[in-house]
Amino acid sequence: MNVGKQLKEGLLTQNPVLIQLLGMCSTLAITTTISNGIGMGVSVTIILTLSNIFISLLRKIIPEQVRIACYIVVIAGFVTMVDLLLQAFFPDIAESLGVFIPLIVVNCIILARAESFASKNKPVAAAVDGICQGIGYTLVLLVMSAIRELLGSGALAGNQIFPAEYSASLIAQPVGGFLTLGCLIALMQWAQRKVKGGK
Amino acid sequence: MSNEKATAAARQPKPSISFDPQYIGRITGVLLAICLVVALLLGVVNQITKPRIDAIEAEKVRLAMAQVLPAEEYVPVEASLPKTVVSLSQARSGGQSIGWVAETTATGSQGPITMMVGIDPSGKITGVSIVSHSETPNIGTKVVADQSVLDRFTGMSHEDGEITVNSGTNRFDGVSGATVSSRGVAAGVNAALDAVADLIVKEG
């Protein structure tokens, strides 16, 4: 087990959004403001870490043939718990994220990490993997929501930087999500090639 | 890594489905046990969070009522209500009725919009406030999250007919680009006005 390598994979070489292209739906939909991006990123990180730990603990008990059903039950359980806790203690975040919290159940990142990592590794490694992949996801959300909030509504984390009348509201709309994500993925590809070419 | 190879190898040579009762019993048992544990945990979390969530909801409804028609108390009206009207209360101050507040729901562009509508005894709207919605940020929210748009309803009534968006005799100026959301809010306001009109007729 190698924490540094796992962190590098989560952030860069195996970034869940920019390289594995997982969890696109939530990435496109909720990155309109920074607070949404952070709320979603932290929620996914917590759920991913918890489900990774539990699935890793149960990896020898869960029968091969019903493993996906077992993973989904565990993931849905944690998502519902986080949803209820958010509604009770952070009602503002719960309201602005709305239906995208329950939809974390079908976020491919969590199922993909359960299937490809947690079911084959020890709980500690699985927990580290969950945290690293979660940070990678959160960072991408943060960058995307910062770009979209600034260009789309002229604000940054709720503070008006320039008047909203001069903003390109297109960027805050779904179209802008696709454009921003496309640019980020292209940038990542370019950076990766550049690093490889340098060696 | 050896562990990974072992499971990968175990996955390959099992193409046929086994009907061995013991095997079926085992996979069912494991799945059932996991479901039971998860359900138990969920029950515990629900026990802790439910009172808080209910309190937050009730507070939201109370704030919305106070915003559209300030009164000392709100007495729920006992009447059979149409499906679009969630609740209807009489607003009272000093024992006197000063109007009604109706919580109605209507379909917006992304889902239901729930709103609170205050109506004075003469049937005029005193205010509209959105309780919950799921409209698109920066499009639908130009209607449902902008109080200056919602305040355009204030003073309107059904005297000049049903409220219609951007047309007709009883005209509500919607937000261009957010027509569906504008129509949704107008539909909810119409439902509230109808419910109160029915009530006034019944009470004579």
Short mmCIF file of C-alpha atoms in Angstrom, two decimals:
data_model
loop_
_atom_site.label_atom_id
_atom_site.label_comp_id
_atom_site.label_asym_id
_atom_site.label_seq_id
_atom_site.Cartn_x
_atom_site.Cartn_y
_atom_site.Cartn_z
CA MET A 1 0.00 0.00 0.00
CA ASN A 2 1.36 3.37 -1.01
CA VAL A 3 -0.47 6.50 0.10
CA GLY A 4 1.56 8.83 -2.12
CA LYS A 5 0.90 6.77 -5.22
CA GLN A 6 -2.82 6.52 -4.43
CA LEU A 7 -3.05 10.28 -3.89
CA LYS A 8 -1.27 10.95 -7.19
CA GLU A 9 -3.66 8.55 -8.93
CA GLY A 10 -6.73 10.16 -7.38
CA LEU A 11 -5.62 13.70 -8.19
CA LEU A 12 -3.93 13.27 -11.55
CA THR A 13 -3.18 10.03 -13.35
CA GLN A 14 -6.45 8.28 -12.42
CA ASN A 15 -8.57 11.35 -11.64
CA PRO A 16 -12.16 10.06 -11.43
CA VAL A 17 -13.67 12.87 -13.50
CA LEU A 18 -10.97 13.99 -15.93
CA ILE A 19 -9.35 10.61 -16.72
CA GLN A 20 -11.84 7.89 -15.75
CA LEU A 21 -14.73 10.09 -16.94
CA LEU A 22 -16.98 8.90 -14.10
CA GLY A 23 -19.73 10.82 -12.32
CA MET A 24 -20.29 13.17 -15.26
CA CYS A 25 -23.95 13.83 -14.47
CA SER A 26 -23.41 15.39 -11.07
CA THR A 27 -20.27 17.16 -12.27
CA LEU A 28 -22.16 18.92 -15.04
CA ALA A 29 -25.30 19.62 -13.05
CA ILE A 30 -24.21 21.02 -9.70
CA THR A 31 -21.08 23.02 -10.52
CA THR A 32 -22.91 26.36 -10.75
CA THR A 33 -21.64 27.80 -7.47
CA ILE A 34 -18.58 27.07 -5.33
CA SER A 35 -20.65 26.22 -2.25
CA ASN A 36 -22.54 23.60 -4.28
CA GLY A 37 -19.29 22.17 -5.58
CA ILE A 38 -17.78 21.85 -2.11
CA GLY A 39 -21.00 20.43 -0.61
CA MET A 40 -21.26 17.79 -3.32
CA GLY A 41 -17.54 16.97 -3.26
CA VAL A 42 -17.44 16.50 0.50
CA SER A 43 -20.65 14.41 0.48
CA VAL A 44 -19.29 12.12 -2.22
CA THR A 45 -15.92 11.82 -0.45
CA ILE A 46 -17.59 10.77 2.81
CA ILE A 47 -19.91 8.28 1.13
CA LEU A 48 -17.10 6.91 -1.05
CA THR A 49 -14.78 6.40 1.92
CA LEU A 50 -17.44 4.75 4.09
CA SER A 51 -18.70 2.46 1.33
CA ASN A 52 -15.12 1.54 0.39
CA ILE A 53 -14.34 0.57 4.00
CA PHE A 54 -17.50 -1.51 4.40
CA ILE A 55 -17.22 -3.26 1.07
CA SER A 56 -13.58 -4.03 1.80
CA LEU A 57 -14.53 -5.48 5.20
CA LEU A 58 -17.24 -7.60 3.61
CA ARG A 59 -15.18 -8.61 0.55
CA LYS A 60 -14.76 -12.22 1.69
CA ILE A 61 -18.38 -12.62 2.78
CA ILE A 62 -20.11 -11.12 -0.26
CA PRO A 63 -20.77 -13.87 -2.81
CA GLU A 64 -19.40 -13.20 -6.30
CA GLN A 65 -22.80 -13.54 -8.01
CA VAL A 66 -24.72 -11.00 -5.94
CA ARG A 67 -21.87 -8.56 -5.33
CA ILE A 68 -23.37 -5.66 -7.30
CA ALA A 69 -26.66 -5.95 -5.37
CA CYS A 70 -24.72 -5.95 -2.09
CA TYR A 71 -22.66 -2.91 -3.14
CA ILE A 72 -25.77 -0.97 -4.14
CA VAL A 73 -27.49 -1.72 -0.82
CA VAL A 74 -24.46 -0.52 1.14
CA ILE A 75 -24.01 2.60 -1.03
CA ALA A 76 -27.72 3.49 -0.98
CA GLY A 77 -27.74 3.11 2.80
CA PHE A 78 -24.87 5.56 3.26
CA VAL A 79 -26.29 8.01 0.73
CA THR A 80 -29.64 8.08 2.51
CA MET A 81 -27.91 8.61 5.86
CA VAL A 82 -25.85 11.52 4.50
CA ASP A 83 -28.99 12.95 2.85
CA LEU A 84 -30.93 12.87 6.14
CA LEU A 85 -28.01 14.34 8.10
CA LEU A 86 -27.56 17.15 5.57
CA GLN A 87 -31.27 17.96 5.70
CA ALA A 88 -31.19 18.07 9.49
CA PHE A 89 -27.94 19.93 10.09
CA PHE A 90 -27.11 21.75 6.83
CA PRO A 91 -30.54 22.58 5.36
CA ASP A 92 -29.12 25.26 3.03
CA ILE A 93 -26.72 22.87 1.32
CA ALA A 94 -29.38 20.14 1.19
CA GLU A 95 -31.74 22.55 -0.51
CA SER A 96 -29.30 23.80 -3.12
CA LEU A 97 -28.06 20.30 -4.00
CA GLY A 98 -31.61 18.95 -4.00
CA VAL A 99 -32.09 15.74 -5.91
CA PHE A 100 -28.38 15.29 -6.61
CA ILE A 101 -27.69 13.95 -3.12
CA PRO A 102 -30.03 10.94 -3.53
CA LEU A 103 -28.59 10.52 -7.03
CA ILE A 104 -25.12 9.83 -5.55
CA VAL A 105 -26.42 6.24 -5.27
CA VAL A 106 -26.01 5.88 -9.02
CA ASN A 107 -22.81 7.94 -9.21
CA CYS A 108 -20.46 5.62 -11.09
CA ILE A 109 -17.38 6.71 -9.12
CA ILE A 110 -18.58 4.93 -5.99
CA LEU A 111 -19.63 1.69 -7.69
CA ALA A 112 -16.47 1.73 -9.82
CA ARG A 113 -14.19 2.09 -6.80
CA ALA A 114 -16.13 -0.62 -4.93
CA GLU A 115 -15.79 -3.04 -7.83
CA SER A 116 -12.25 -2.23 -8.97
CA PHE A 117 -10.52 -1.41 -5.69
CA ALA A 118 -12.39 -1.97 -2.41
CA SER A 119 -13.43 -5.53 -3.25
CA LYS A 120 -9.78 -6.51 -3.77
CA ASN A 121 -7.94 -4.61 -1.04
CA LYS A 122 -7.69 -4.32 2.74
CA PRO A 123 -9.96 -1.81 4.57
CA VAL A 124 -7.17 0.71 5.29
CA ALA A 125 -6.06 0.83 1.66
CA ALA A 126 -9.70 1.09 0.59
CA ALA A 127 -10.27 4.01 2.97
CA VAL A 128 -7.21 5.81 1.60
CA ASP A 129 -8.42 5.12 -1.94
CA GLY A 130 -11.84 6.56 -1.07
CA ILE A 131 -10.32 9.72 0.39
CA CYS A 132 -7.88 10.20 -2.51
CA GLN A 133 -10.46 9.63 -5.23
CA GLY A 134 -12.87 11.84 -3.30
CA ILE A 135 -10.33 14.65 -3.13
CA GLY A 136 -9.70 14.29 -6.86
CA TYR A 137 -13.44 14.56 -7.54
CA THR A 138 -13.86 17.51 -5.15
CA LEU A 139 -10.94 19.41 -6.72
CA VAL A 140 -12.39 19.08 -10.21
CA LEU A 141 -15.81 20.22 -8.93
CA LEU A 142 -14.13 23.16 -7.20
CA VAL A 143 -12.25 24.28 -10.32
CA MET A 144 -15.33 23.85 -12.51
CA SER A 145 -17.70 25.62 -10.14
CA ALA A 146 -15.20 28.48 -9.64
CA ILE A 147 -14.93 29.01 -13.41
CA ARG A 148 -18.68 28.74 -13.94
CA GLU A 149 -19.65 30.92 -11.00
CA LEU A 150 -17.15 33.64 -11.96
CA LEU A 151 -17.96 33.72 -15.67
CA GLY A 152 -21.62 32.81 -15.33
CA SER A 153 -22.75 35.14 -12.58
CA GLY A 154 -19.73 37.35 -11.88
CA ALA A 155 -19.33 36.08 -8.33
CA LEU A 156 -16.88 33.91 -6.42
CA ALA A 157 -18.17 31.96 -3.41
CA GLY A 158 -21.13 34.36 -3.23
CA ASN A 159 -19.03 37.55 -3.35
CA GLN A 160 -19.79 39.67 -6.39
CA ILE A 161 -16.54 40.26 -8.32
CA PHE A 162 -18.02 42.18 -11.24
CA PRO A 163 -21.64 43.13 -11.96
CA ALA A 164 -23.83 40.19 -12.99
CA GLU A 165 -25.02 42.16 -16.03
CA TYR A 166 -21.60 41.67 -17.65
CA SER A 167 -21.47 37.91 -17.05
CA ALA A 168 -21.98 35.19 -19.65
CA SER A 169 -24.99 33.42 -18.16
CA LEU A 170 -24.50 30.74 -20.83
CA ILE A 171 -21.62 29.36 -18.75
CA ALA A 172 -23.91 28.82 -15.76
CA GLN A 173 -26.35 26.86 -17.91
CA PRO A 174 -25.95 23.17 -18.90
CA VAL A 175 -24.19 24.16 -22.15
CA GLY A 176 -21.53 25.95 -20.13
CA GLY A 177 -21.05 22.82 -18.02
CA PHE A 178 -20.20 20.76 -21.10
CA LEU A 179 -17.89 23.48 -22.45
CA THR A 180 -16.02 23.89 -19.16
CA LEU A 181 -15.68 20.15 -18.63
CA GLY A 182 -14.49 19.65 -22.21
CA CYS A 183 -11.82 22.31 -21.81
CA LEU A 184 -10.64 20.81 -18.50
CA ILE A 185 -10.42 17.29 -19.97
CA ALA A 186 -8.49 18.65 -22.97
CA LEU A 187 -6.14 20.52 -20.63
CA MET A 188 -5.57 17.34 -18.62
CA GLN A 189 -4.80 15.33 -21.76
CA TRP A 190 -2.37 18.00 -22.93
CA ALA A 191 -0.66 18.14 -19.54
CA GLN A 192 -0.33 14.37 -19.39
CA ARG A 193 1.19 14.19 -22.85
CA LYS A 194 3.56 17.00 -22.01
CA VAL A 195 4.77 15.20 -18.86
CA LYS A 196 5.20 11.92 -20.71
CA GLY A 197 6.96 13.58 -23.63
CA GLY A 198 9.43 15.25 -21.28
CA LYS A 199 10.69 11.96 -19.93
CA MET B 1 -1.66 -8.49 -5.46
CA SER B 2 -1.87 -12.29 -4.98
CA ASN B 3 -5.33 -11.73 -3.55
CA GLU B 4 -6.37 -9.84 -6.65
CA LYS B 5 -5.20 -12.65 -8.93
CA ALA B 6 -7.00 -15.28 -6.87
CA THR B 7 -10.38 -13.56 -7.14
CA ALA B 8 -9.85 -12.87 -10.82
CA ALA B 9 -9.18 -16.56 -11.39
CA ALA B 10 -12.20 -17.58 -9.32
CA ARG B 11 -14.43 -15.41 -11.49
CA GLN B 12 -13.53 -17.12 -14.74
CA PRO B 13 -14.55 -20.80 -14.54
CA LYS B 14 -18.14 -20.39 -13.31
CA PRO B 15 -20.31 -19.90 -16.36
CA SER B 16 -23.19 -22.22 -15.42
CA ILE B 17 -25.77 -21.19 -12.84
CA SER B 18 -25.83 -23.36 -9.77
CA PHE B 19 -29.20 -24.43 -8.36
CA ASP B 20 -27.72 -26.04 -5.29
CA PRO B 21 -30.16 -25.12 -2.46
CA GLN B 22 -27.35 -24.64 0.00
CA TYR B 23 -25.64 -22.19 -2.34
CA ILE B 24 -28.84 -20.25 -3.02
CA GLY B 25 -29.53 -20.16 0.70
CA ARG B 26 -26.09 -18.71 1.31
CA ILE B 27 -26.25 -15.86 -1.20
CA THR B 28 -29.81 -15.01 -0.12
CA GLY B 29 -28.78 -15.07 3.52
CA VAL B 30 -25.83 -12.74 2.96
CA LEU B 31 -27.89 -10.27 0.95
CA LEU B 32 -30.66 -10.37 3.54
CA ALA B 33 -28.21 -9.85 6.40
CA ILE B 34 -26.62 -6.82 4.66
CA CYS B 35 -30.06 -5.34 3.97
CA LEU B 36 -31.11 -5.85 7.60
CA VAL B 37 -28.01 -4.15 8.97
CA VAL B 38 -28.35 -1.21 6.57
CA ALA B 39 -32.07 -0.86 7.36
CA LEU B 40 -31.33 -0.86 11.09
CA LEU B 41 -28.69 1.87 10.69
CA LEU B 42 -31.07 3.93 8.56
CA GLY B 43 -33.77 3.61 11.21
CA VAL B 44 -31.40 4.93 13.86
CA VAL B 45 -30.30 7.89 11.70
CA ASN B 46 -33.92 8.67 10.85
CA GLN B 47 -34.83 8.67 14.55
CA ILE B 48 -32.15 11.28 15.21
CA THR B 49 -32.79 13.53 12.21
CA LYS B 50 -36.59 13.40 11.84
CA PRO B 51 -37.48 15.86 14.63
CA ARG B 52 -34.93 18.37 13.32
CA ILE B 53 -36.06 18.04 9.70
CA ASP B 54 -39.73 18.43 10.73
CA ALA B 55 -38.88 21.49 12.80
CA ILE B 56 -37.00 23.08 9.89
CA GLU B 57 -39.94 22.38 7.55
CA ALA B 58 -42.48 23.81 9.99
CA GLU B 59 -40.34 26.90 10.51
CA LYS B 60 -40.10 27.41 6.74
CA VAL B 61 -43.89 27.19 6.36
CA ARG B 62 -44.43 29.58 9.28
CA LEU B 63 -41.94 32.11 7.87
CA ALA B 64 -43.61 31.92 4.45
CA MET B 65 -47.03 32.52 6.07
CA ALA B 66 -45.75 35.48 8.04
CA GLN B 67 -44.19 36.92 4.89
CA VAL B 68 -47.30 36.82 2.70
CA LEU B 69 -49.83 37.89 5.34
CA PRO B 70 -48.59 38.83 8.82
CA ALA B 71 -51.08 37.77 11.50
CA GLU B 72 -51.12 36.69 15.13
CA GLU B 73 -52.30 33.17 14.43
CA TYR B 74 -53.14 30.89 11.55
CA VAL B 75 -56.12 28.56 11.98
CA PRO B 76 -56.29 25.67 9.51
CA VAL B 77 -59.59 25.61 7.61
CA GLU B 78 -61.53 22.34 7.71
CA ALA B 79 -62.62 21.86 4.13
CA SER B 80 -62.18 19.38 1.33
CA LEU B 81 -59.42 20.92 -0.77
CA PRO B 82 -58.51 20.26 -4.39
CA LYS B 83 -55.32 18.30 -5.00
CA THR B 84 -53.30 21.40 -5.85
CA VAL B 85 -53.99 23.03 -2.47
CA VAL B 86 -51.79 21.57 0.26
CA SER B 87 -53.28 23.55 3.13
CA LEU B 88 -55.55 26.52 3.72
CA SER B 89 -55.52 28.57 6.89
CA GLN B 90 -57.42 31.58 8.12
CA ALA B 91 -55.16 34.41 9.29
CA ARG B 92 -56.42 36.05 12.48
CA SER B 93 -55.33 39.07 14.44
CA GLY B 94 -57.13 40.06 17.65
CA GLY B 95 -59.77 37.39 17.04
CA GLN B 96 -60.70 38.94 13.69
CA SER B 97 -60.21 37.26 10.33
CA ILE B 98 -57.86 39.32 8.20
CA GLY B 99 -57.64 36.91 5.27
CA TRP B 100 -56.37 33.51 4.27
CA VAL B 101 -53.06 31.86 3.47
CA ALA B 102 -53.06 28.95 1.05
CA GLU B 103 -50.16 26.61 0.40
CA THR B 104 -50.45 25.37 -3.16
CA THR B 105 -48.38 23.28 -5.50
CA ALA B 106 -48.05 23.53 -9.27
CA THR B 107 -45.83 22.01 -11.92
CA GLY B 108 -42.83 24.09 -12.92
CA SER B 109 -40.30 23.27 -15.60
CA GLN B 110 -38.24 20.83 -13.47
CA GLY B 111 -40.71 19.63 -10.86
CA PRO B 112 -43.34 20.81 -8.43
CA ILE B 113 -43.22 24.37 -7.10
CA THR B 114 -44.78 24.79 -3.66
CA MET B 115 -45.82 28.30 -2.73
CA MET B 116 -47.63 30.22 -0.04
CA VAL B 117 -50.24 32.73 -1.19
CA GLY B 118 -51.76 35.36 1.12
CA ILE B 119 -55.25 36.64 0.24
CA ASP B 120 -57.16 39.41 2.01
CA PRO B 121 -60.94 39.26 2.76
CA SER B 122 -61.78 41.10 -0.48
CA GLY B 123 -60.02 38.41 -2.51
CA LYS B 124 -56.89 40.41 -3.33
CA ILE B 125 -53.43 38.83 -3.12
CA THR B 126 -51.29 40.22 -0.30
CA GLY B 127 -48.15 38.31 -1.19
CA VAL B 128 -46.63 35.20 -2.74
CA SER B 129 -43.70 33.27 -1.32
CA ILE B 130 -42.03 30.11 -2.66
CA VAL B 131 -41.68 27.31 -0.11
CA SER B 132 -39.81 24.82 -2.27
CA HIS B 133 -38.90 24.36 -5.93
CA SER B 134 -36.41 22.57 -8.15
CA GLU B 135 -36.17 25.06 -11.03
CA THR B 136 -33.03 25.48 -13.10
CA PRO B 137 -30.50 27.88 -11.54
CA ASN B 138 -30.29 31.17 -13.45
CA ILE B 139 -33.37 30.33 -15.56
CA GLY B 140 -36.36 29.22 -13.50
CA THR B 141 -34.92 30.89 -10.41
CA LYS B 142 -35.36 34.27 -12.14
CA VAL B 143 -39.03 33.73 -11.29
CA VAL B 144 -39.13 31.62 -8.13
CA ALA B 145 -36.15 33.14 -6.32
CA ASP B 146 -36.76 36.79 -7.24
CA GLN B 147 -39.14 38.39 -4.78
CA SER B 148 -39.60 41.45 -7.02
CA VAL B 149 -41.12 39.17 -9.69
CA LEU B 150 -43.34 37.40 -7.15
CA ASP B 151 -44.49 40.78 -5.81
CA ARG B 152 -46.06 41.49 -9.22
CA PHE B 153 -48.95 39.28 -8.05
CA THR B 154 -49.69 41.55 -5.08
CA GLY B 155 -53.07 43.26 -5.46
CA MET B 156 -54.30 40.92 -8.19
CA SER B 157 -57.57 39.04 -7.81
CA HIS B 158 -60.00 36.96 -9.83
CA GLU B 159 -62.32 39.91 -10.48
CA ASP B 160 -60.87 40.31 -13.97
CA GLY B 161 -60.81 36.56 -14.63
CA GLU B 162 -58.12 33.93 -14.26
CA ILE B 163 -54.53 35.17 -14.13
CA THR B 164 -52.72 34.40 -17.37
CA VAL B 165 -49.03 34.85 -18.21
CA ASN B 166 -48.19 37.62 -20.68
CA SER B 167 -51.71 37.77 -22.14
CA GLY B 168 -55.39 38.26 -21.37
CA THR B 169 -57.28 40.75 -19.24
CA ASN B 170 -55.76 39.66 -15.94
CA ARG B 171 -52.16 39.71 -17.00
CA PHE B 172 -49.07 38.61 -15.07
CA ASP B 173 -45.82 39.65 -16.71
CA GLY B 174 -43.60 36.60 -16.60
CA VAL B 175 -39.85 36.40 -17.13
CA SER B 176 -38.80 35.80 -20.72
CA GLY B 177 -36.83 32.58 -21.05
CA ALA B 178 -38.58 31.20 -17.99
CA THR B 179 -42.13 30.94 -19.33
CA VAL B 180 -42.80 27.47 -17.92
CA SER B 181 -41.73 28.51 -14.43
CA SER B 182 -43.80 31.70 -14.73
CA ARG B 183 -46.86 29.66 -15.76
CA GLY B 184 -46.23 27.25 -12.90
CA VAL B 185 -46.27 30.00 -10.29
CA ALA B 186 -49.36 31.59 -11.92
CA ALA B 187 -51.16 28.21 -11.81
CA GLY B 188 -50.42 27.88 -8.10
CA VAL B 189 -51.68 31.41 -7.43
CA ASN B 190 -54.86 30.69 -9.42
CA ALA B 191 -55.45 27.54 -7.36
CA ALA B 192 -55.12 29.55 -4.16
CA LEU B 193 -57.54 32.23 -5.39
CA ASP B 194 -60.06 29.54 -6.43
CA ALA B 195 -59.83 27.77 -3.10
CA VAL B 196 -60.43 30.99 -1.18
CA ALA B 197 -63.26 32.03 -3.53
CA ASP B 198 -64.97 28.68 -2.85
CA LEU B 199 -64.59 29.27 0.85
CA ILE B 200 -66.11 32.76 0.67
CA VAL B 201 -69.10 31.40 -1.30
CA LYS B 202 -69.65 28.60 1.23
CA GLU B 203 -69.49 30.93 4.21
CA GLY B 204 -71.82 33.32 2.45
#
